[in-house]
mmCIF file of C-alpha atoms in Angstrom:
data_model
loop_
_atom_site.group_PDB
_atom_site.id
_atom_site.type_symbol
_atom_site.label_atom_id
_atom_site.label_comp_id
_atom_site.label_asym_id
_atom_site.label_seq_id
_atom_site.Cartn_x
_atom_site.Cartn_y
_atom_site.Cartn_z
ATOM 1 C CA MET A 1 119.448 118.313 117.862
ATOM 2 C CA ASP A 2 117.869 115.997 115.850
ATOM 3 C CA MET A 3 118.007 112.510 117.252
ATOM 4 C CA LEU A 4 116.489 111.095 113.752
ATOM 5 C CA LEU A 5 119.981 111.862 112.304
ATOM 6 C CA ALA A 6 122.983 109.516 111.961
ATOM 7 C CA GLU A 7 125.271 112.531 112.329
ATOM 8 C CA ASN A 8 123.864 113.005 116.008
ATOM 9 C CA SER A 9 124.331 109.000 116.697
ATOM 10 C CA PRO A 10 127.648 108.403 118.842
ATOM 11 C CA ILE A 11 127.667 104.805 117.938
ATOM 12 C CA ARG A 12 127.310 105.384 113.750
ATOM 13 C CA GLN A 13 129.968 108.048 113.607
ATOM 14 C CA HIS A 14 132.073 105.441 111.331
ATOM 15 C CA LEU A 15 129.435 104.568 109.764
ATOM 16 C CA LEU A 16 128.671 107.950 108.796
ATOM 17 C CA GLU A 17 132.260 108.744 108.313
ATOM 18 C CA GLN A 18 132.777 105.945 105.849
ATOM 19 C CA LYS A 19 129.443 107.217 103.990
ATOM 20 C CA LEU A 20 130.756 110.831 103.588
ATOM 21 C CA ALA A 21 134.282 109.973 102.556
ATOM 22 C CA GLN A 22 133.009 108.738 99.018
ATOM 23 C CA PHE A 23 132.250 112.419 98.569
ATOM 24 C CA LYS A 24 134.371 114.491 97.159
ATOM 25 C CA ASP A 25 133.112 118.066 98.219
ATOM 26 C CA PRO A 26 133.321 118.734 101.820
ATOM 27 C CA ASN A 27 129.761 120.691 100.720
ATOM 28 C CA LEU A 28 128.363 118.115 99.307
ATOM 29 C CA ALA A 29 128.859 115.813 101.980
ATOM 30 C CA ASN A 30 127.432 118.033 104.118
ATOM 31 C CA VAL A 31 124.232 118.573 102.677
ATOM 32 C CA LEU A 32 123.831 114.647 102.117
ATOM 33 C CA SER A 33 124.685 114.017 105.869
ATOM 34 C CA ALA A 34 120.990 115.533 106.292
ATOM 35 C CA PHE A 35 119.591 112.570 104.334
ATOM 36 C CA ILE A 36 121.252 109.873 106.408
ATOM 37 C CA ARG A 37 119.097 108.385 109.575
ATOM 38 C CA SER A 38 120.347 106.637 112.364
ATOM 39 C CA SER A 39 118.394 103.589 111.580
ATOM 40 C CA VAL A 40 118.134 99.845 113.005
ATOM 41 C CA ASP A 41 117.898 97.267 110.812
ATOM 42 C CA LEU A 42 115.906 93.950 111.471
ATOM 43 C CA TYR A 43 117.096 90.350 111.189
ATOM 44 C CA PRO A 44 115.418 87.366 111.624
ATOM 45 C CA CYS A 45 117.458 85.073 114.064
ATOM 46 C CA ALA A 46 115.380 82.451 114.884
ATOM 47 C CA ASN A 47 112.476 80.858 113.916
ATOM 48 C CA GLU A 48 109.812 81.621 116.431
ATOM 49 C CA ASP A 49 108.760 79.240 118.836
ATOM 50 C CA TYR A 50 106.748 81.503 121.013
ATOM 51 C CA ALA A 51 108.877 80.353 124.250
ATOM 52 C CA GLN A 52 109.570 84.286 125.355
ATOM 53 C CA LEU A 53 106.861 86.335 125.357
ATOM 54 C CA GLY A 54 107.045 89.850 124.138
ATOM 55 C CA ASN A 55 109.694 89.715 121.999
ATOM 56 C CA SER A 56 110.798 91.319 118.803
ATOM 57 C CA ARG A 57 108.525 89.404 116.197
ATOM 58 C CA LEU A 58 107.614 88.903 112.652
ATOM 59 C CA GLY A 59 104.704 87.688 111.537
ATOM 60 C CA GLY A 60 102.943 84.898 113.097
ATOM 61 C CA LEU A 61 100.615 86.170 115.602
ATOM 62 C CA PRO A 62 101.091 88.633 118.160
ATOM 63 C CA ASP A 63 101.569 88.615 122.551
ATOM 64 C CA LEU A 64 98.397 90.557 123.299
ATOM 65 C CA PRO A 65 97.910 92.369 126.452
ATOM 66 C CA ILE A 66 95.618 90.399 128.705
ATOM 67 C CA GLY A 67 92.174 91.870 128.179
ATOM 68 C CA MET A 68 92.763 93.386 124.835
ATOM 69 C CA GLU A 69 91.555 91.246 121.796
ATOM 70 C CA TYR A 70 92.696 90.457 118.666
ATOM 71 C CA PRO A 71 92.128 93.814 116.388
ATOM 72 C CA VAL A 72 89.354 93.386 113.529
ATOM 73 C CA THR A 73 87.622 95.414 110.975
ATOM 74 C CA LEU A 74 84.224 95.933 110.665
ATOM 75 C CA VAL A 75 82.744 95.401 107.738
ATOM 76 C CA GLY A 76 79.118 95.349 106.607
ATOM 77 C CA ARG A 77 77.285 93.336 104.723
ATOM 78 C CA GLU A 78 76.615 94.735 101.564
ATOM 79 C CA GLU A 79 80.074 95.802 102.018
ATOM 80 C CA MET A 80 81.388 92.701 102.339
ATOM 81 C CA LEU A 81 79.411 91.321 99.491
ATOM 82 C CA ASP A 82 81.084 94.273 96.995
ATOM 83 C CA ALA A 83 84.354 93.011 97.297
ATOM 84 C CA TYR A 84 83.551 89.428 96.136
ATOM 85 C CA ALA A 85 81.887 90.522 93.435
ATOM 86 C CA GLU A 86 84.971 92.832 92.744
ATOM 87 C CA GLU A 87 87.051 90.298 93.542
ATOM 88 C CA PHE A 88 85.431 87.367 91.090
ATOM 89 C CA ASP A 89 83.770 89.610 88.371
ATOM 90 C CA HIS A 90 80.515 88.921 89.493
ATOM 91 C CA THR A 91 77.073 90.514 90.006
ATOM 92 C CA ARG A 92 76.217 90.526 94.084
ATOM 93 C CA GLU A 93 73.277 88.444 93.243
ATOM 94 C CA TYR A 94 75.328 85.740 91.686
ATOM 95 C CA VAL A 95 77.904 85.728 94.494
ATOM 96 C CA GLU A 96 75.074 85.497 97.039
ATOM 97 C CA GLU A 97 73.556 82.415 95.120
ATOM 98 C CA HIS A 98 77.018 80.458 94.794
ATOM 99 C CA TYR A 99 79.300 81.176 96.945
ATOM 100 C CA CYS A 100 79.534 80.383 100.610
ATOM 101 C CA TRP A 101 81.126 83.476 101.505
ATOM 102 C CA SER A 102 79.662 84.606 104.017
ATOM 103 C CA GLN A 103 80.480 81.087 106.129
ATOM 104 C CA ASP A 104 84.052 82.256 105.767
ATOM 105 C CA TRP A 105 84.061 85.205 108.638
ATOM 106 C CA ASP A 106 82.614 86.341 111.894
ATOM 107 C CA TRP A 107 79.537 88.002 112.336
ATOM 108 C CA ASP A 108 79.070 90.457 114.785
ATOM 109 C CA GLU A 109 75.394 90.631 115.724
ATOM 110 C CA ALA A 110 75.412 94.009 117.735
ATOM 111 C CA ALA A 111 77.591 95.820 115.106
ATOM 112 C CA GLN A 112 75.851 94.106 112.262
ATOM 113 C CA ALA A 113 78.970 93.451 110.543
ATOM 114 C CA PHE A 114 81.638 90.994 110.002
ATOM 115 C CA ARG A 115 84.947 91.219 112.609
ATOM 116 C CA VAL A 116 87.699 90.502 110.042
ATOM 117 C CA PRO A 117 90.722 90.484 111.258
ATOM 118 C CA MET A 118 93.759 92.413 110.816
ATOM 119 C CA GLN A 119 96.962 91.217 109.443
ATOM 120 C CA PHE A 120 99.304 91.083 112.354
ATOM 121 C CA ILE A 121 103.018 92.057 110.749
ATOM 122 C CA ALA A 122 105.675 92.831 113.452
ATOM 123 C CA GLN A 123 106.266 93.376 117.123
ATOM 124 C CA ILE A 124 109.163 95.305 118.480
ATOM 125 C CA ASN A 125 110.565 94.802 122.166
ATOM 126 C CA CYS A 126 111.908 98.994 122.547
ATOM 127 C CA SER A 127 113.452 98.006 125.640
ATOM 128 C CA LYS A 128 115.519 95.594 123.550
ATOM 129 C CA LEU A 129 116.338 98.497 120.850
ATOM 130 C CA LYS A 130 116.891 101.153 123.132
ATOM 131 C CA ALA A 131 120.947 100.864 123.217
ATOM 132 C CA LEU A 132 120.385 101.369 119.255
ATOM 133 C CA GLN A 133 118.795 104.740 119.093
ATOM 134 C CA SER A 134 117.085 106.941 120.952
ATOM 135 C CA TYR A 135 113.821 108.264 119.071
ATOM 136 C CA LEU A 136 112.009 104.770 120.097
ATOM 137 C CA PRO A 137 109.974 104.481 123.544
ATOM 138 C CA ARG A 138 112.827 103.144 125.927
ATOM 139 C CA GLU A 139 110.269 100.439 127.179
ATOM 140 C CA GLY A 140 107.458 98.816 126.267
ATOM 141 C CA ARG A 141 106.160 97.494 122.546
ATOM 142 C CA LEU A 142 105.103 98.365 119.568
ATOM 143 C CA LEU A 143 102.772 95.601 117.808
ATOM 144 C CA PHE A 144 102.254 96.802 114.052
ATOM 145 C CA PHE A 145 99.085 95.662 112.324
ATOM 146 C CA LEU A 146 98.049 95.848 108.391
ATOM 147 C CA GLU A 147 93.762 96.588 107.404
ATOM 148 C CA ARG A 148 93.914 94.751 104.019
ATOM 149 C CA TRP A 149 90.385 93.350 104.283
ATOM 150 C CA ARG A 150 89.923 94.643 100.425
ATOM 151 C CA PHE A 151 93.034 94.143 98.309
ATOM 152 C CA SER A 152 91.960 96.569 95.758
ATOM 153 C CA GLU A 153 92.139 100.027 97.763
ATOM 154 C CA MET A 154 92.408 99.073 101.494
ATOM 155 C CA LEU A 155 95.523 99.722 102.672
ATOM 156 C CA ARG A 156 95.643 101.291 106.469
ATOM 157 C CA GLY A 157 98.365 100.800 109.404
ATOM 158 C CA HIS A 158 97.629 100.245 113.107
ATOM 159 C CA VAL A 159 100.292 100.377 115.753
ATOM 160 C CA TYR A 160 99.510 99.693 119.078
ATOM 161 C CA TYR A 161 101.765 100.361 122.426
ATOM 162 C CA VAL A 162 101.877 98.054 125.320
ATOM 163 C CA ALA A 163 103.282 99.447 128.025
ATOM 164 C CA GLU A 164 106.286 97.427 130.033
ATOM 165 C CA ASP A 165 104.343 96.260 133.298
ATOM 166 C CA GLN A 166 101.143 94.645 130.759
ATOM 167 C CA GLN A 167 100.795 91.321 131.687
ATOM 168 C CA LEU A 168 100.730 89.443 128.010
ATOM 169 C CA ASN A 169 99.089 86.208 126.990
ATOM 170 C CA SER A 170 100.689 84.120 124.412
ATOM 171 C CA GLY A 171 100.163 84.369 120.664
ATOM 172 C CA LYS A 172 100.079 80.675 121.084
ATOM 173 C CA ALA A 173 96.394 81.179 122.874
ATOM 174 C CA ILE A 174 95.023 83.556 119.898
ATOM 175 C CA ALA A 175 92.156 80.929 118.259
ATOM 176 C CA GLU A 176 92.599 80.012 115.140
ATOM 177 C CA LEU A 177 91.764 83.669 112.475
ATOM 178 C CA LYS A 178 89.252 83.493 110.079
ATOM 179 C CA PHE A 179 90.386 84.659 106.685
ATOM 180 C CA ASP A 180 89.655 84.542 103.134
ATOM 181 C CA ASP A 181 92.508 84.900 101.371
ATOM 182 C CA ALA A 182 90.498 86.200 98.383
ATOM 183 C CA VAL A 183 89.833 89.316 99.688
ATOM 184 C CA CYS A 184 91.802 89.167 103.044
ATOM 185 C CA ALA A 185 95.437 87.936 102.208
ATOM 186 C CA ASN A 186 97.164 86.544 105.666
ATOM 187 C CA TYR A 187 99.844 84.008 103.935
ATOM 188 C CA GLU A 188 102.710 86.547 103.190
ATOM 189 C CA TYR A 189 103.064 86.647 107.490
ATOM 190 C CA GLU A 190 101.989 83.390 108.739
ATOM 191 C CA ALA A 191 105.824 82.164 109.055
ATOM 192 C CA ALA A 192 107.061 83.674 112.273
ATOM 193 C CA TYR A 193 110.777 84.683 113.138
ATOM 194 C CA GLN A 194 112.351 86.403 116.261
ATOM 195 C CA LEU A 195 114.158 89.042 115.263
ATOM 196 C CA GLN A 196 117.469 90.779 116.175
ATOM 197 C CA GLY A 197 118.663 95.084 115.739
ATOM 198 C CA ILE A 198 121.761 95.998 114.832
ATOM 199 C CA ALA A 199 122.678 99.709 114.342
ATOM 200 C CA SER A 200 122.659 101.062 110.857
ATOM 201 C CA ILE A 201 122.496 104.048 108.374
ATOM 202 C CA LYS A 202 120.152 104.405 105.905
ATOM 203 C CA MET A 203 120.878 107.071 103.009
ATOM 204 C CA ILE A 204 118.276 108.807 100.601
ATOM 205 C CA ALA A 205 118.698 107.686 97.122
ATOM 206 C CA PRO A 206 119.817 110.843 95.879
ATOM 207 C CA ASP A 207 117.510 111.130 92.863
ATOM 208 C CA MET A 208 114.532 111.778 95.073
ATOM 209 C CA ILE A 209 116.138 115.125 96.422
ATOM 210 C CA ASN A 210 113.953 116.731 93.188
ATOM 211 C CA SER A 211 111.076 118.944 92.337
ATOM 212 C CA ASP A 212 108.853 115.906 93.153
ATOM 213 C CA ASN A 213 109.653 116.643 96.738
ATOM 214 C CA PRO A 214 109.868 119.849 97.856
ATOM 215 C CA HIS A 215 110.372 119.042 101.428
ATOM 216 C CA LEU A 216 113.662 117.216 100.540
ATOM 217 C CA VAL A 217 114.732 120.238 98.139
ATOM 218 C CA ARG A 218 114.256 122.800 101.113
ATOM 219 C CA LEU A 219 116.103 120.308 103.006
ATOM 220 C CA ALA A 220 119.451 120.971 100.592
ATOM 221 C CA LYS A 221 118.936 124.683 100.608
ATOM 222 C CA ALA A 222 118.767 124.634 104.504
ATOM 223 C CA ARG A 223 122.102 122.714 104.289
ATOM 224 C CA LEU A 224 123.702 125.527 101.850
ATOM 225 C CA GLN A 225 122.480 128.859 103.071
ATOM 226 C CA ALA A 226 126.186 130.147 104.057
ATOM 227 C CA LEU A 227 127.577 129.427 100.728
ATOM 228 C CA PRO A 228 127.570 131.702 97.923
ATOM 229 C CA GLU A 229 124.376 131.090 95.701
ATOM 230 C CA PRO A 230 126.305 130.049 92.875
ATOM 231 C CA GLN A 231 128.076 127.177 94.560
ATOM 232 C CA GLN A 232 124.491 126.368 96.620
ATOM 233 C CA ALA A 233 123.979 125.728 92.551
ATOM 234 C CA MET A 234 126.555 123.369 91.424
ATOM 235 C CA VAL A 235 126.281 121.727 94.820
ATOM 236 C CA LEU A 236 122.708 121.002 93.896
ATOM 237 C CA GLU A 237 123.679 119.990 90.181
ATOM 238 C CA ALA A 238 126.242 117.725 91.967
ATOM 239 C CA ILE A 239 123.563 115.979 93.766
ATOM 240 C CA GLU A 240 121.702 114.855 90.628
ATOM 241 C CA VAL A 241 124.849 112.453 89.601
ATOM 242 C CA VAL A 242 125.915 111.430 92.964
ATOM 243 C CA ASP A 243 125.490 107.796 92.489
ATOM 244 C CA ASP A 244 128.333 107.835 89.823
ATOM 245 C CA GLU A 245 130.267 109.109 92.945
ATOM 246 C CA LEU A 246 129.909 106.079 95.357
ATOM 247 C CA VAL A 247 131.426 102.979 95.821
ATOM 248 C CA PRO A 248 129.114 99.969 95.440
ATOM 249 C CA GLU A 249 128.313 98.553 98.541
ATOM 250 C CA TRP A 250 128.312 94.621 98.775
ATOM 251 C CA GLN A 251 124.250 95.060 99.399
ATOM 252 C CA ASP A 252 123.730 97.036 96.265
ATOM 253 C CA GLN A 253 125.191 94.192 94.100
ATOM 254 C CA LEU A 254 122.276 92.070 95.734
ATOM 255 C CA LYS A 255 118.771 91.461 93.834
ATOM 256 C CA GLY A 256 115.632 91.885 96.346
ATOM 257 C CA TYR A 257 114.863 87.717 96.530
ATOM 258 C CA GLU A 258 118.844 87.046 97.433
ATOM 259 C CA LEU A 259 118.392 89.459 100.406
ATOM 260 C CA ILE A 260 115.284 87.705 101.576
ATOM 261 C CA GLN A 261 117.559 84.629 101.199
ATOM 262 C CA LEU A 262 120.241 86.127 103.661
ATOM 263 C CA ASN A 263 117.531 87.353 105.992
ATOM 264 C CA GLU A 264 115.797 83.580 105.924
ATOM 265 C CA HIS A 265 118.818 81.570 106.429
ATOM 266 C CA GLY A 266 119.490 83.757 110.101
ATOM 267 C CA PHE A 267 122.553 85.230 108.487
ATOM 268 C CA ILE A 268 123.198 88.671 110.832
ATOM 269 C CA PRO A 269 125.691 91.195 109.544
ATOM 270 C CA GLY A 270 129.221 91.279 111.232
ATOM 271 C CA GLN A 271 128.928 87.294 112.240
ATOM 272 C CA ILE A 272 130.946 84.970 110.829
ATOM 273 C CA LEU A 273 129.862 82.401 108.325
ATOM 274 C CA THR A 274 131.267 79.100 109.084
ATOM 275 C CA GLN A 275 132.490 76.922 106.374
ATOM 276 C CA SER A 276 129.415 74.614 107.371
ATOM 277 C CA GLN A 277 126.890 76.937 106.972
ATOM 278 C CA TRP A 278 128.284 77.818 103.656
ATOM 279 C CA ALA A 279 128.836 74.924 102.332
ATOM 280 C CA ASN A 280 125.498 73.634 103.202
ATOM 281 C CA THR A 281 123.436 76.555 102.251
ATOM 282 C CA ASP A 282 121.219 75.788 99.076
ATOM 283 C CA TRP A 283 122.632 79.029 97.270
ATOM 284 C CA GLN A 284 120.205 79.634 94.579
ATOM 285 C CA SER A 285 122.122 82.464 92.980
ATOM 286 C CA SER A 286 125.799 81.944 91.859
ATOM 287 C CA ASN A 287 126.027 85.729 92.501
ATOM 288 C CA LEU A 288 126.022 84.914 96.901
ATOM 289 C CA GLN A 289 128.039 81.904 95.886
ATOM 290 C CA ALA A 290 130.582 84.931 94.752
ATOM 291 C CA LEU A 291 130.593 87.447 97.347
ATOM 292 C CA LEU A 292 130.019 84.982 100.269
ATOM 293 C CA VAL A 293 133.157 84.278 101.888
ATOM 294 C CA PRO A 294 133.362 81.268 104.604
ATOM 295 C CA GLU A 295 135.303 82.254 107.564
ATOM 296 C CA GLN A 296 134.790 85.709 107.424
ATOM 297 C CA PRO A 297 132.356 88.364 108.777
ATOM 298 C CA LEU A 298 129.553 88.895 106.732
ATOM 299 C CA PRO A 299 129.580 92.215 105.330
ATOM 300 C CA TYR A 300 126.260 94.764 106.450
ATOM 301 C CA TYR A 301 123.389 94.394 104.136
ATOM 302 C CA ASN A 302 120.172 95.476 104.716
ATOM 303 C CA GLY A 303 118.006 93.629 107.030
ATOM 304 C CA ILE A 304 114.324 91.921 106.301
ATOM 305 C CA ALA A 305 112.828 95.218 108.244
ATOM 306 C CA SER A 306 113.876 98.573 109.644
ATOM 307 C CA ILE A 307 112.982 101.488 111.400
ATOM 308 C CA ASN A 308 113.790 105.142 110.850
ATOM 309 C CA GLY A 309 114.790 104.588 106.873
ATOM 310 C CA HIS A 310 113.694 105.921 103.750
ATOM 311 C CA GLY A 311 111.153 104.479 101.103
ATOM 312 C CA ASP A 312 110.511 105.793 97.443
ATOM 313 C CA SER A 313 106.868 105.966 96.752
ATOM 314 C CA ARG A 314 105.804 106.437 93.522
ATOM 315 C CA TYR A 315 109.011 108.671 92.739
ATOM 316 C CA LYS A 316 108.060 110.914 95.550
ATOM 317 C CA ALA A 317 109.290 109.935 99.607
ATOM 318 C CA PRO A 318 106.251 108.400 101.429
ATOM 319 C CA GLU A 319 106.251 110.734 104.221
ATOM 320 C CA PHE A 320 104.942 112.909 101.515
ATOM 321 C CA HIS A 321 102.198 111.470 100.618
ATOM 322 C CA ALA A 322 101.407 111.237 104.987
ATOM 323 C CA ALA A 323 101.163 114.864 104.949
ATOM 324 C CA ALA A 324 99.111 114.823 102.064
ATOM 325 C CA GLU A 325 96.830 112.336 103.921
ATOM 326 C CA LEU A 326 96.892 113.505 108.111
ATOM 327 C CA GLY A 327 97.770 116.988 107.147
ATOM 328 C CA GLY A 328 100.894 118.576 108.123
ATOM 329 C CA ASN A 329 104.117 119.330 106.489
ATOM 330 C CA ALA A 330 106.373 115.847 105.076
ATOM 331 C CA GLU A 331 109.419 116.924 106.800
ATOM 332 C CA ASP A 332 107.228 116.221 110.284
ATOM 333 C CA TYR A 333 107.178 112.817 109.292
ATOM 334 C CA LEU A 334 109.011 109.874 109.531
ATOM 335 C CA VAL A 335 109.279 105.582 108.171
ATOM 336 C CA LEU A 336 108.332 104.127 111.466
ATOM 337 C CA LEU A 337 108.808 100.676 110.264
ATOM 338 C CA LYS A 338 109.227 99.758 107.018
ATOM 339 C CA VAL A 339 109.419 95.674 105.856
ATOM 340 C CA VAL A 340 109.596 93.151 103.300
ATOM 341 C CA TYR A 341 106.000 92.564 102.433
ATOM 342 C CA SER A 342 106.069 89.944 100.070
ATOM 343 C CA GLU A 343 108.540 87.151 98.066
ATOM 344 C CA HIS A 344 108.413 90.011 95.226
ATOM 345 C CA SER A 345 110.310 92.312 97.339
ATOM 346 C CA MET A 346 107.482 94.721 97.650
ATOM 347 C CA GLN A 347 108.407 97.426 100.883
ATOM 348 C CA LEU A 348 105.175 98.443 103.277
ATOM 349 C CA ASN A 349 105.950 101.594 105.560
ATOM 350 C CA PHE A 350 104.365 102.589 108.150
ATOM 351 C CA ILE A 351 104.448 106.222 108.514
ATOM 352 C CA ILE A 352 104.120 108.408 111.874
ATOM 353 C CA HIS A 353 104.419 112.266 112.228
ATOM 354 C CA ARG A 354 107.115 112.962 114.668
ATOM 355 C CA ASP A 355 105.056 114.835 117.191
ATOM 356 C CA ASP A 356 103.002 111.797 117.768
ATOM 357 C CA LEU A 357 106.182 109.694 118.299
ATOM 358 C CA ALA A 358 107.775 111.854 120.912
ATOM 359 C CA SER A 359 105.053 112.332 122.669
ATOM 360 C CA GLY A 360 103.883 108.417 122.486
ATOM 361 C CA GLN A 361 100.981 108.801 120.469
ATOM 362 C CA PHE A 362 99.945 105.817 117.494
ATOM 363 C CA GLU A 363 96.641 106.523 116.726
ATOM 364 C CA ARG A 364 97.394 108.748 113.458
ATOM 365 C CA ILE A 365 99.439 105.926 111.278
ATOM 366 C CA TYR A 366 99.583 106.205 107.380
ATOM 367 C CA CYS A 367 100.921 102.960 105.375
ATOM 368 C CA ILE A 368 102.063 102.706 101.849
ATOM 369 C CA TYR A 369 104.229 100.263 99.973
ATOM 370 C CA ASP A 370 107.157 101.560 97.659
ATOM 371 C CA TYR A 371 106.962 101.135 94.343
#
């Protein structure tokens, strides 16, 4: 049984049935169910005040285990000079003469390198989400960091597992980190939010099931093996135009910045939007004003982050890129965390191998944006 699929999650059966009921052909519905994930959406529910240790959090600073230093990237002097020369389009000699660049970083004498802080993305309290899924650790925390010190090319993700019994230091206790936004952006996640999870499902964009993603085509064909070949071909052709069959969902009618606005206001799908909330919110979008109904439950919309979803990176699934970089088969990887990265709605994917997740090993992580 694949724990990652919505068809194997009892608490998602009604969501799955609603989705599959949109497809007239039961064989097509059966194929597409192989791509509907048992996901968890995460929503900002309050501004973070750091009063609670180890809660699920987006942005700000992490609650690190006692004895763990804030993660850094060690960058040699020559490498750092190259980064400044590239960013400002000057020679290294000009940068050395006219920029006080070295004062922006802590120097590690033993390593003979600058200590560049990683960008903290999120911490996830696994015990608070265990009722919503069966594939994450049952307890403890996952800390997500991005190694992005050179804006043009360096993009490495790191995930640290913190056991439940490890004592934590509050993020408030972390000394102010040294950043230079020119070569190490940190502003996207300076604001910190508490996160709340809800059970959700994530369906792949059907146009991703094509020759650019052979692992997805293989999965679709595996679902069709019991059918005659002509019927298999008909179903595969139907996948190419499946969007025409789908009833538009509420979140599909929203633009990225509208989804971000809903998330940043702390609204959670299913909660009642009060008349006061509706009236006192500065809705910048007339589209949102038209869709929102005071004194009614908010329909489902995508969270600012999600677990076990789908990505779309240069028309290829992000796990395809992960397999090319880390080895193995694309179908053996999954999107551990997907998060809105900036006001431009860029999506960042943290990818992990299924075996590594099952064994609690988080050393091999691949990061890529949706494009």
